[in-house]
PDB file of C-alpha atoms in Angstrom:
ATOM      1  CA  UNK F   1      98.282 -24.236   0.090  1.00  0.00           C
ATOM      2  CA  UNK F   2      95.614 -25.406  -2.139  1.00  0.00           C
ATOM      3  CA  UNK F   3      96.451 -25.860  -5.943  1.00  0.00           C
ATOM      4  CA  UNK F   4      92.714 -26.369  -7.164  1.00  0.00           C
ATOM      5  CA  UNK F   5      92.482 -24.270 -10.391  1.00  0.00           C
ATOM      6  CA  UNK F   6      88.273 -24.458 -10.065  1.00  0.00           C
ATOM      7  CA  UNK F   7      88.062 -20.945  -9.418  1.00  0.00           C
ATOM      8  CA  UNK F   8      87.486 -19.002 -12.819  1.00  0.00           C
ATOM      9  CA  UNK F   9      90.490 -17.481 -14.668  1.00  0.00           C
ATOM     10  CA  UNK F  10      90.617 -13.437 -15.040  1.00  0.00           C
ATOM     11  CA  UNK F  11      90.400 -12.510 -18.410  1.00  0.00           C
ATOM     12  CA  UNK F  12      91.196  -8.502 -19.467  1.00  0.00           C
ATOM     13  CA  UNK F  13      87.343  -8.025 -20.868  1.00  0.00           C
ATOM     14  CA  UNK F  14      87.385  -4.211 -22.408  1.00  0.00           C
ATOM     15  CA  UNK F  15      83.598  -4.728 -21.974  1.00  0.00           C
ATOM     16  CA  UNK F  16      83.396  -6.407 -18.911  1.00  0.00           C
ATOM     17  CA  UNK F  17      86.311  -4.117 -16.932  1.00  0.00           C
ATOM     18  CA  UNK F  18      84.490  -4.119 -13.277  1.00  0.00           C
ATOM     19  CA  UNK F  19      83.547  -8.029 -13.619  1.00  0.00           C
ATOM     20  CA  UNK F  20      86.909  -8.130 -14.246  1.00  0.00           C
ATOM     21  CA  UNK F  21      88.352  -6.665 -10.970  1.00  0.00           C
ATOM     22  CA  UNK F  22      85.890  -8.185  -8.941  1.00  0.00           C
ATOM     23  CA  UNK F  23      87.179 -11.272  -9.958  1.00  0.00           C
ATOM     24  CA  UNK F  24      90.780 -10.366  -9.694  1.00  0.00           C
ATOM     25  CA  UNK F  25      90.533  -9.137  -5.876  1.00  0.00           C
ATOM     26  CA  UNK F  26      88.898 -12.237  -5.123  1.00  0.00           C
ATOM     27  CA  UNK F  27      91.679 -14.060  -7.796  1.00  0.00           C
ATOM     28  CA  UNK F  28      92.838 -17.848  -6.336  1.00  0.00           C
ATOM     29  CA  UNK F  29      97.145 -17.884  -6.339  1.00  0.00           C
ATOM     30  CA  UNK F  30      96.517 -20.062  -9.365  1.00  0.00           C
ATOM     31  CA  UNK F  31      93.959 -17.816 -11.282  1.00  0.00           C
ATOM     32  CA  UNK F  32      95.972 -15.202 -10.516  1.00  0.00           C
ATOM     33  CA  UNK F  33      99.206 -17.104 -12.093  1.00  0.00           C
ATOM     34  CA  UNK F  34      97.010 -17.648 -15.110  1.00  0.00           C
ATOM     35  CA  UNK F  35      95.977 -14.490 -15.190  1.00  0.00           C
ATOM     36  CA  UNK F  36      99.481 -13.372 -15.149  1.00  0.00           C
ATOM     37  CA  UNK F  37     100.963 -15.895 -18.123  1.00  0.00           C
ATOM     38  CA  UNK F  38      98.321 -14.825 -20.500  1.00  0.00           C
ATOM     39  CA  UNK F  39      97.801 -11.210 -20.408  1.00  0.00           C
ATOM     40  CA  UNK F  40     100.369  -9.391 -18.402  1.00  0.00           C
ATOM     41  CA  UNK F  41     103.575 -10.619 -20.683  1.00  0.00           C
ATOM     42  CA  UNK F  42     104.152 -13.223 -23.293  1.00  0.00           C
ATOM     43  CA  UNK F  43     106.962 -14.623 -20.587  1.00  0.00           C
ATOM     44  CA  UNK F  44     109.654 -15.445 -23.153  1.00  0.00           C
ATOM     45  CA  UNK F  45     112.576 -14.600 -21.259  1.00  0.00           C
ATOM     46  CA  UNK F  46     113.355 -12.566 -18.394  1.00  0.00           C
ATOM     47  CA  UNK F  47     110.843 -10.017 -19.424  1.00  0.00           C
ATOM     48  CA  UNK F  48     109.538  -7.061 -16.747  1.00  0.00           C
ATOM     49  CA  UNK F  49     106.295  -5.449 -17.653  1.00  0.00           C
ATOM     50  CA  UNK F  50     105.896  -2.024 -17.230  1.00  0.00           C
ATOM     51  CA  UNK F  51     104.697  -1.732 -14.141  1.00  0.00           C
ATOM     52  CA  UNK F  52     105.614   2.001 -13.913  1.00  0.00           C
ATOM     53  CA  UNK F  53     103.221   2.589 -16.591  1.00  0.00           C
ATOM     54  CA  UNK F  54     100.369   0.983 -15.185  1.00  0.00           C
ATOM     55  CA  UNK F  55      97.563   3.028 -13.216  1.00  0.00           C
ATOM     56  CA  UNK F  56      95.330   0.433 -11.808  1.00  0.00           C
ATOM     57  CA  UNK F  57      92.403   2.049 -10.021  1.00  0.00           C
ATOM     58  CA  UNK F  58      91.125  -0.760  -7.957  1.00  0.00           C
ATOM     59  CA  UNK F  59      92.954  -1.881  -4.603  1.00  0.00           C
ATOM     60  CA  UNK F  60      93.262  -5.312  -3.862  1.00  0.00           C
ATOM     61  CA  UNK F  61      94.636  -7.187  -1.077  1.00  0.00           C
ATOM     62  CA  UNK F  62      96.411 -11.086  -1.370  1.00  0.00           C
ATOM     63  CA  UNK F  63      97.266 -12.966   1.966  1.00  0.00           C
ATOM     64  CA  UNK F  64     100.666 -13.419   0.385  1.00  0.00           C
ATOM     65  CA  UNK F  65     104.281 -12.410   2.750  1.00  0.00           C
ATOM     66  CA  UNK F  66     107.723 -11.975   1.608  1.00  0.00           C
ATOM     67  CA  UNK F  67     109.638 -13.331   4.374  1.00  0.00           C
ATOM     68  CA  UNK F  68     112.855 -11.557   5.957  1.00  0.00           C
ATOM     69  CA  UNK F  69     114.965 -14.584   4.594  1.00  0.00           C
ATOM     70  CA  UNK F  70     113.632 -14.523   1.178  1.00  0.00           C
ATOM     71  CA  UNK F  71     110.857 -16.966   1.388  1.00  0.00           C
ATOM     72  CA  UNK F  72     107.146 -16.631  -0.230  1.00  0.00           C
ATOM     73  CA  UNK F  73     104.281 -17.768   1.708  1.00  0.00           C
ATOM     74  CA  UNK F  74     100.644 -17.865   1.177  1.00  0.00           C
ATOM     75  CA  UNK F  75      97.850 -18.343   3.477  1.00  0.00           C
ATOM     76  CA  UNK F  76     100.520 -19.850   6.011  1.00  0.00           C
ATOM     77  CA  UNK F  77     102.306 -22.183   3.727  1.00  0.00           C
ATOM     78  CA  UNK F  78     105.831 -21.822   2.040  1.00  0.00           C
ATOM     79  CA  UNK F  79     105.094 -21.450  -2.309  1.00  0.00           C
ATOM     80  CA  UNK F  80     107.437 -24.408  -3.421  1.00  0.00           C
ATOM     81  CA  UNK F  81     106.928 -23.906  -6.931  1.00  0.00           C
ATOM     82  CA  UNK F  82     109.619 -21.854  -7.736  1.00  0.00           C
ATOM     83  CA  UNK F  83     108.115 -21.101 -11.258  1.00  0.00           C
ATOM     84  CA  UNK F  84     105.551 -19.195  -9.636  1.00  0.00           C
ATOM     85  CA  UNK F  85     107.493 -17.420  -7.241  1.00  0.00           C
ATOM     86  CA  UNK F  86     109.082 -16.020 -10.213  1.00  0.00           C
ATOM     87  CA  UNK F  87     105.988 -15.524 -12.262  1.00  0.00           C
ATOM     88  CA  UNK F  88     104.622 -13.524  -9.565  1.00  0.00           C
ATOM     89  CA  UNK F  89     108.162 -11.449  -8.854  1.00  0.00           C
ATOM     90  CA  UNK F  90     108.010  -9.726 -11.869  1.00  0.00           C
ATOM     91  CA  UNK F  91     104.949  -7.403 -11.074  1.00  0.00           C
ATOM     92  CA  UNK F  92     106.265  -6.661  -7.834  1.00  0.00           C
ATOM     93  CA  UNK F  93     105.879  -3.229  -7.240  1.00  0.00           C
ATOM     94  CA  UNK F  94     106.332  -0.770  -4.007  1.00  0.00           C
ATOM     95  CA  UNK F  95     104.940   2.870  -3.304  1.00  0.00           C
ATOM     96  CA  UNK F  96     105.924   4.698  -0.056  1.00  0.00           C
ATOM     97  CA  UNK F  97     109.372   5.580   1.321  1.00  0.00           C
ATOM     98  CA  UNK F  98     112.150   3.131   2.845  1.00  0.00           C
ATOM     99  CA  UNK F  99     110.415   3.747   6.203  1.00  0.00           C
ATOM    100  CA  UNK F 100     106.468   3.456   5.320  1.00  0.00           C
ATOM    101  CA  UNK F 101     106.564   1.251   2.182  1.00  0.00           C
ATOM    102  CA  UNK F 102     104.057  -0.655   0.784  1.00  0.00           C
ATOM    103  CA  UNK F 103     103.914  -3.337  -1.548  1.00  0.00           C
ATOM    104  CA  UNK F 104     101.705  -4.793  -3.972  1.00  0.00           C
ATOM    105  CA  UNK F 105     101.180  -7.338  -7.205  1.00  0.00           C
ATOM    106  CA  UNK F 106     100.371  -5.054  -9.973  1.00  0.00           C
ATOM    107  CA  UNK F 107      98.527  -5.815 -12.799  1.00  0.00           C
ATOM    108  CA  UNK F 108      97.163  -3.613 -15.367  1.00  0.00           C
ATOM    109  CA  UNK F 109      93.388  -3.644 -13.568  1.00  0.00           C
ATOM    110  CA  UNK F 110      94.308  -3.766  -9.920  1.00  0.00           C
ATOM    111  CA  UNK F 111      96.866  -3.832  -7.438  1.00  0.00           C
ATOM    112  CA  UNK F 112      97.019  -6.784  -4.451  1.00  0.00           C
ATOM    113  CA  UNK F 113      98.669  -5.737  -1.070  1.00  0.00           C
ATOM    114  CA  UNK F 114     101.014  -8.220  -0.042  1.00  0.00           C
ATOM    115  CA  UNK F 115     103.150  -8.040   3.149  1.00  0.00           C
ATOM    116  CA  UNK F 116     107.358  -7.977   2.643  1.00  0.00           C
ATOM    117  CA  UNK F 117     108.897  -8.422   6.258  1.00  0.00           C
ATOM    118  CA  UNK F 118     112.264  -6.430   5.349  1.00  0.00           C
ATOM    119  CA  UNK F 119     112.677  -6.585   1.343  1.00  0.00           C
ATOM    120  CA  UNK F 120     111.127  -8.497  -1.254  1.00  0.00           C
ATOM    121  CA  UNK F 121     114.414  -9.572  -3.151  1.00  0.00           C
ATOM    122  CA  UNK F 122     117.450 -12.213  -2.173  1.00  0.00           C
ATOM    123  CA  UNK F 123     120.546 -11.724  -3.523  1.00  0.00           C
ATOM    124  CA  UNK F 124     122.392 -14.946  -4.021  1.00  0.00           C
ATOM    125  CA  UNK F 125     124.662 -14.980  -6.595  1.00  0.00           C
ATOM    126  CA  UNK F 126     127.332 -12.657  -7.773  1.00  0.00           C
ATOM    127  CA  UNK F 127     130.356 -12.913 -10.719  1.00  0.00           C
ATOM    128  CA  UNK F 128     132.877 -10.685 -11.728  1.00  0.00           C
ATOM    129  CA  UNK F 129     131.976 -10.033 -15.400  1.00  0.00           C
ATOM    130  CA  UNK F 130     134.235  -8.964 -18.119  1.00  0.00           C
ATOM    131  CA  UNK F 131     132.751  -5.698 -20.197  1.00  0.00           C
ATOM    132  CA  UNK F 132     135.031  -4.124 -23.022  1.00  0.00           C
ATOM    133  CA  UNK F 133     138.076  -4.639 -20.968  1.00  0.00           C
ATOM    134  CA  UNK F 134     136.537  -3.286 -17.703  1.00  0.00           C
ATOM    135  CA  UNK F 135     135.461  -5.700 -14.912  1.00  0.00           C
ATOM    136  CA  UNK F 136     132.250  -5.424 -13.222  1.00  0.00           C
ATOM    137  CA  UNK F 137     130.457  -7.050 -10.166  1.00  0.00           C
ATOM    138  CA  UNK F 138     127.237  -8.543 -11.101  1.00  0.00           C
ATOM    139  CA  UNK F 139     124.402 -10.147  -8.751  1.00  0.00           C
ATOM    140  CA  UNK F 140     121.698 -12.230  -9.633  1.00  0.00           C
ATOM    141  CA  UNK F 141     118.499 -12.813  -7.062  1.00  0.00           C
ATOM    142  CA  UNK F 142     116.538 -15.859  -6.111  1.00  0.00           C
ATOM    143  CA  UNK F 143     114.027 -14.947  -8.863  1.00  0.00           C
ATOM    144  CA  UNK F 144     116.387 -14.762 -11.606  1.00  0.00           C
ATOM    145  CA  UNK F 145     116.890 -10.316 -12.199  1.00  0.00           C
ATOM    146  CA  UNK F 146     120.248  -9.471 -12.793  1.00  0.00           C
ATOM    147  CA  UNK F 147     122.130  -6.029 -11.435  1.00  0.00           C
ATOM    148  CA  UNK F 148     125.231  -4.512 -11.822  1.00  0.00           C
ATOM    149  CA  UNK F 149     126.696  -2.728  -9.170  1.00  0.00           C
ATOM    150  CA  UNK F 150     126.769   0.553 -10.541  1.00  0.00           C
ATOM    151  CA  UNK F 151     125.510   4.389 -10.065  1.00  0.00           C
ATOM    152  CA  UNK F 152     121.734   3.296 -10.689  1.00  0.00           C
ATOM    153  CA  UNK F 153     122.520   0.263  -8.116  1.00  0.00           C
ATOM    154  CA  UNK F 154     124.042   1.004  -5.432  1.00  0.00           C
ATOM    155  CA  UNK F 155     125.199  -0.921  -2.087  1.00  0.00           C
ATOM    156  CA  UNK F 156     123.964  -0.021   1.373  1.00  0.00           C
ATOM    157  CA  UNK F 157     123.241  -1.313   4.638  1.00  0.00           C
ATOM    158  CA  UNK F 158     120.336  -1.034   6.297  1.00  0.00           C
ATOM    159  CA  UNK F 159     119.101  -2.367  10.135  1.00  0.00           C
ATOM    160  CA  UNK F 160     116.520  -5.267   9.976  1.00  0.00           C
ATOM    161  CA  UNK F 161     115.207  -5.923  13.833  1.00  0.00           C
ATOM    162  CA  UNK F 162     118.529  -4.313  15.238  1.00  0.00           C
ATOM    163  CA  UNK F 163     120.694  -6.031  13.015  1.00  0.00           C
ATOM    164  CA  UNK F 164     123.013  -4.756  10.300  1.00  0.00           C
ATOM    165  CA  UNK F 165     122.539  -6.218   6.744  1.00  0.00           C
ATOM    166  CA  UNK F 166     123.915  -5.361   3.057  1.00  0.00           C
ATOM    167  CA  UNK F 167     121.503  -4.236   0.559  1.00  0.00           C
ATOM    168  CA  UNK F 168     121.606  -3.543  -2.879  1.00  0.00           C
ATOM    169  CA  UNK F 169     118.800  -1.198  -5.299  1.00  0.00           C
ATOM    170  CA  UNK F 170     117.273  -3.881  -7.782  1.00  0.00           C
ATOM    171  CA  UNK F 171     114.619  -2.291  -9.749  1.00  0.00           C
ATOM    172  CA  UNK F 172     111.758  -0.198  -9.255  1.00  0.00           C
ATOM    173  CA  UNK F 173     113.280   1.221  -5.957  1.00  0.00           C
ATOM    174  CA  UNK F 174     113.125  -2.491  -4.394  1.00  0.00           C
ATOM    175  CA  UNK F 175     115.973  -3.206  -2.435  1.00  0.00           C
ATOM    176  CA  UNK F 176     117.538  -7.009  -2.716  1.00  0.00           C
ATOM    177  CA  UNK F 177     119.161  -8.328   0.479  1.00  0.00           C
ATOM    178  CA  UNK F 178     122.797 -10.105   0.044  1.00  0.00           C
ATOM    179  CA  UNK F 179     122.787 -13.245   1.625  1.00  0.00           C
ATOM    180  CA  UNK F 180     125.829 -14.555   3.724  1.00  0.00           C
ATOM    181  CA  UNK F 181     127.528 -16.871   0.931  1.00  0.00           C
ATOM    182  CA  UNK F 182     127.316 -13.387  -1.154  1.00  0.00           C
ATOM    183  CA  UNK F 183     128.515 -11.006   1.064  1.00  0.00           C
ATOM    184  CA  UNK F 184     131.233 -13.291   2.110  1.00  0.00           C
ATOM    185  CA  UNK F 185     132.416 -13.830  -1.824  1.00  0.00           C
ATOM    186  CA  UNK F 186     132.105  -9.729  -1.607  1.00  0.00           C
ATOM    187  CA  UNK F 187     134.741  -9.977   0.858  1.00  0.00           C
ATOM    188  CA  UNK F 188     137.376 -11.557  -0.976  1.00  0.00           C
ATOM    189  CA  UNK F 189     136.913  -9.540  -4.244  1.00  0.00           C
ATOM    190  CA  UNK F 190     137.301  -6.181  -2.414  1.00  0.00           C
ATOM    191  CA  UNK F 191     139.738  -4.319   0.228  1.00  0.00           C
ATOM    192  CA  UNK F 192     138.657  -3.919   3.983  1.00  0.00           C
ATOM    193  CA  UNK F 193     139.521  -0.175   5.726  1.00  0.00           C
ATOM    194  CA  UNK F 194     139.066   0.425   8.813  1.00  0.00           C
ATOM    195  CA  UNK F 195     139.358   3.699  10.059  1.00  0.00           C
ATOM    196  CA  UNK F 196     137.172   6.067  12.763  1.00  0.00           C
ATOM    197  CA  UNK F 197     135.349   2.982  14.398  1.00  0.00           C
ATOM    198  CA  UNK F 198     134.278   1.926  11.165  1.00  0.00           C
ATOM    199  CA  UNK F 199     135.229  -0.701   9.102  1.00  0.00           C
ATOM    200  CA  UNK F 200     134.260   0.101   4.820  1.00  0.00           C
ATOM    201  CA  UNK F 201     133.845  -2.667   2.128  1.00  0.00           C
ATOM    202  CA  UNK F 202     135.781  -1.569  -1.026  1.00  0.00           C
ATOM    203  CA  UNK F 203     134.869  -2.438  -4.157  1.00  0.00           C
ATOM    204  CA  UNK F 204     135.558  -1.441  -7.840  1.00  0.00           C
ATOM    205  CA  UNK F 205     132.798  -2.379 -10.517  1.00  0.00           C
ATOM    206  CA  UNK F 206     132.819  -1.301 -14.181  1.00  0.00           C
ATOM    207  CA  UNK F 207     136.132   1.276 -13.691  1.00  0.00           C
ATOM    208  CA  UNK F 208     134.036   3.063 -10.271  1.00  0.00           C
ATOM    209  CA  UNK F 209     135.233   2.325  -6.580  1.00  0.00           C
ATOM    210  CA  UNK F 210     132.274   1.952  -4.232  1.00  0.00           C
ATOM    211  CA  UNK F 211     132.337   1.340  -0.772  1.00  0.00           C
ATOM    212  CA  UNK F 212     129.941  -0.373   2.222  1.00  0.00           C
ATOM    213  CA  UNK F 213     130.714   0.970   5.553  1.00  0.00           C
ATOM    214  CA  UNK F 214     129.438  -0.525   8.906  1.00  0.00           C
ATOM    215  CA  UNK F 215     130.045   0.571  12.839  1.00  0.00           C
ATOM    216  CA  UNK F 216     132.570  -1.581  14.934  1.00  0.00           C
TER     217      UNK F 216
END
């Protein structure tokens, strides 16, 4: 993956708008990542623009893949700046349903197609949180977002390539897979049922019981 930054960063013109996508569609990972830092958010934080309110018209595309274990490649090689990977996580954005879904970098002038092989999130933390006297299951991805398991977030599973694997809603109706060490820790902190060929994953989270349930 080439880090050269000699490609010309986007700047948001108001009088220059279609230089401006034409550049952005054509946009380098690293002019993009400028891009990004400077006009999308002022990054203090753990701060998620809003993407929902965004109506880019232009339609880009990014040779840029999610892989099924949580990995971010680009033009065939792995991103290993971490920093980035997060940069670029928070305009992730999907359109379509759970069976035809795309997924794109969104920016206020244009959205990139990017290919996600099964979700675009890892889930690979999770604590048991105290909250006015009620207890409550948090999980934390890869890129640093932070969900509760709750009514808005909800645990599922879902088949990846004939297998069986635990998801969880993260934001934006993004789904965050829970990796092994996670769904493990799950384990201990609930109650297993079996019952009907079917074994269900119990858990309580801020005074709610909610329950995973896979085939035998």
């Amino acid at each position: 993956m080439s880090q050269s930054c000699s490609n010309p960063k986007i700047t948001a013109n108001p009088d220059n708008q279609s230089e401006t996508n034409s550049t952005l569609a054509k946009a380098s990972i690293d002019s993009l990542s400028e891009y990004l830092k400077h006009q999308v958010t002022d990054r203090r934080g753990r701060s998620i623009p809003p993407l929902d309110k965004w109506h880019p018209e232009r339609v880009g595309e990014m040779d840029l893949v999610i892989k099924a274990n949580g990995e971010w490649w680009h033009e065939g090689s792995k991103i290993s700046r971490q920093s980035l990977v997060d940069l670029f996580s928070t305009v992730l954005w999907r359109e379509g349903t759970d069976e035809n879904s795309a997924y794109y970098l969104k920016t206020p002038v244009e959205k990139l197609r990017i290919k996600v092989e099964d979700v675009p999130f890892l889930i690979t933390e999770v604590n048991v949180i105290e909250q006015e006297g009620t207890q409550t299951i948090e999980f934390i991805t890869s890129t640093g977002d932070v969900v509760h398991l709750d009514e808005d977030h909800p645990l599922q599973m879902g088949e990846y390539q004939g297998e069986q694997r635990p998801y969880i809603e993260v934001r934006f109706g993004m789904k965050g897979l829970l990796s092994r060490t996670v769904l493990m820790h799950l384990v201990k902190l609930g109650e297993l049922t079996e019952q009907d060929a079917q074994t269900s994953l119990i858990l309580q989270s801020g005074g709610n019981a909610y329950s995973m349930t896979v085939a035998n």
